[in-house]
mmCIF file of C-alpha atoms in Angstrom:
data_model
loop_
_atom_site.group_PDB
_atom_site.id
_atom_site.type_symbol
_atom_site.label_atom_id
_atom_site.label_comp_id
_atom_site.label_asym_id
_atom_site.label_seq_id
_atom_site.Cartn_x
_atom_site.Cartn_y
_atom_site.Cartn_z
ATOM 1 C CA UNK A 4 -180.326 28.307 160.605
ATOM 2 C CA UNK A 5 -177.657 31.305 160.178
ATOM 3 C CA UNK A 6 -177.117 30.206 156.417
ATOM 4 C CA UNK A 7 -180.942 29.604 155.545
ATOM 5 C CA UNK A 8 -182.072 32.512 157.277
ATOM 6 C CA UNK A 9 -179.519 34.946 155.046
ATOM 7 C CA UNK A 10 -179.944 33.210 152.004
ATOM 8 C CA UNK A 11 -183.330 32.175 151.330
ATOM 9 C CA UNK A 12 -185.022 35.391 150.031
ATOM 10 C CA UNK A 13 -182.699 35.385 146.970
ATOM 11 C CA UNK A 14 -183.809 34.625 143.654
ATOM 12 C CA UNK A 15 -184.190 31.428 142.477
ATOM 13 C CA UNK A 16 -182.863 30.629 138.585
ATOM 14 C CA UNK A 17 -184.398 27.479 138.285
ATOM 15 C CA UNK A 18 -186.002 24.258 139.438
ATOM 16 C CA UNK A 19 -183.930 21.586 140.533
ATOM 17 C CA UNK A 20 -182.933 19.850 143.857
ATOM 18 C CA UNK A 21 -179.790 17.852 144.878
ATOM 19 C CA UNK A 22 -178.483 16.333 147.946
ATOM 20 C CA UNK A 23 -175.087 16.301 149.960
ATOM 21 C CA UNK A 24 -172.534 14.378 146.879
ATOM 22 C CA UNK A 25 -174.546 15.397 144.473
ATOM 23 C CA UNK A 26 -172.101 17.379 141.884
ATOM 24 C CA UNK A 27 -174.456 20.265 139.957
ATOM 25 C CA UNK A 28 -174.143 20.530 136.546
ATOM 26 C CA UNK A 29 -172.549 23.795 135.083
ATOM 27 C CA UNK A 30 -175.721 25.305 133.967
ATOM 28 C CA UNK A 31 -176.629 25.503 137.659
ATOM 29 C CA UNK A 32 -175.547 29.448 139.176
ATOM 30 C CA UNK A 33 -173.299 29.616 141.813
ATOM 31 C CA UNK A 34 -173.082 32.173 143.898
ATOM 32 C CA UNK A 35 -170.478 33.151 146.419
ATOM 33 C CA UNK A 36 -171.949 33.591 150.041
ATOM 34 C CA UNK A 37 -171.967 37.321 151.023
ATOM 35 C CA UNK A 38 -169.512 38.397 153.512
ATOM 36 C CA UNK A 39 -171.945 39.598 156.297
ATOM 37 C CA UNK A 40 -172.701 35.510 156.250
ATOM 38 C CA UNK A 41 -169.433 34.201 156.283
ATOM 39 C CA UNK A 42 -168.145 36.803 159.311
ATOM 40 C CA UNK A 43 -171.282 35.619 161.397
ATOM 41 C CA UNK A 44 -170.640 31.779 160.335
ATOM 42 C CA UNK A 45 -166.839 31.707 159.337
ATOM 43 C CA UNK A 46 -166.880 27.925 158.157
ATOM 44 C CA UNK A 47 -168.648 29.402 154.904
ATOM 45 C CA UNK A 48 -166.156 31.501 154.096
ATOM 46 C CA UNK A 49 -164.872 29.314 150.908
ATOM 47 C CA UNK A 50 -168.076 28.467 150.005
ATOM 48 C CA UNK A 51 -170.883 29.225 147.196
ATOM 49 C CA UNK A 52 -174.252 28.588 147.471
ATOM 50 C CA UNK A 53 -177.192 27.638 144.840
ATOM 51 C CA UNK A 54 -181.283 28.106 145.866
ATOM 52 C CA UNK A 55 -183.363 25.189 145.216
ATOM 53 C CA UNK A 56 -186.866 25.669 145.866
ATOM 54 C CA UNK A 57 -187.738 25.957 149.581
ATOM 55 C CA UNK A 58 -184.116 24.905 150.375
ATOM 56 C CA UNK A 59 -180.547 26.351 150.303
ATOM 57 C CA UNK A 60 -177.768 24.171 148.531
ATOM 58 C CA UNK A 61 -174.033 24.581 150.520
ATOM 59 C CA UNK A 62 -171.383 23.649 147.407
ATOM 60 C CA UNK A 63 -167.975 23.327 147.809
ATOM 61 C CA UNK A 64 -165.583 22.883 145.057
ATOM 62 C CA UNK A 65 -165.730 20.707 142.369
ATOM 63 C CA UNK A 66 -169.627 22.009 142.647
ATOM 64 C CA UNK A 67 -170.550 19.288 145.231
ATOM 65 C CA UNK A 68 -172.963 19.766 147.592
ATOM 66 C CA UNK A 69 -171.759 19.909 150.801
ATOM 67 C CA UNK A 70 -175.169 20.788 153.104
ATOM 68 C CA UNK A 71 -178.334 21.375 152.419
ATOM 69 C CA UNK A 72 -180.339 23.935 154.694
ATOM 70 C CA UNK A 73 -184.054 24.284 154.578
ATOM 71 C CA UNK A 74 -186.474 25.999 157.181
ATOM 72 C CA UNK A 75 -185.994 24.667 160.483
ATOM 73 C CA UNK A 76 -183.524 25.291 163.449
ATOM 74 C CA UNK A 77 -180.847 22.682 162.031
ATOM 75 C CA UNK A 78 -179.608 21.683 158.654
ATOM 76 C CA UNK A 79 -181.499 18.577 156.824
ATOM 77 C CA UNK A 80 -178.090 17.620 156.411
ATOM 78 C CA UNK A 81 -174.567 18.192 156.168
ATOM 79 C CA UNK A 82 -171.289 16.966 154.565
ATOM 80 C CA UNK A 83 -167.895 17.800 154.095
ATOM 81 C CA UNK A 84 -166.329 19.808 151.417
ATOM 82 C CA UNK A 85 -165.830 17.822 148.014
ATOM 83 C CA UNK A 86 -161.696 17.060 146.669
#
């Protein structure tokens, strides 16, 4: 909820959606999640993040998607951090 709640009033650059796995293509912004964030949830230290509509995209390297965070008290799903 930590993640969603700090991220989710940022701007989104476009429309698209993707699930854990899913690799984003390059035209996709990343951005790297703010350090207030990753002090008050450490395990997103390493991270960057991308905004797709009412959700927030959790992407590891390689640009996979490693959660996905939308408006409720727990993720709609979580993964691990791509090779």
């Amino acid at each position: 909820r930590a993640i969603y709640e700090a991220l989710k009033g940022q701007p989104a650059r476009s429309a698209f959606n993707a699930d854990i796995g899913t690799e984003l293509p390059p035209e996709i912004e990343l951005r790297a999640v703010p350090d207030d964030l990753a002090a008050r949830v450490p395990q997103t230290k390493d991270y960057q993040y991308a905004l797709a509509h009412d959700r927030v995209l959790l992407v590891g390297t390689s640009r996979i998607v490693a959660g996905v965070f939308a408006d409720a008290n727990v993720p709609v799903s979580e993964g691990r951090r791509g090779p």
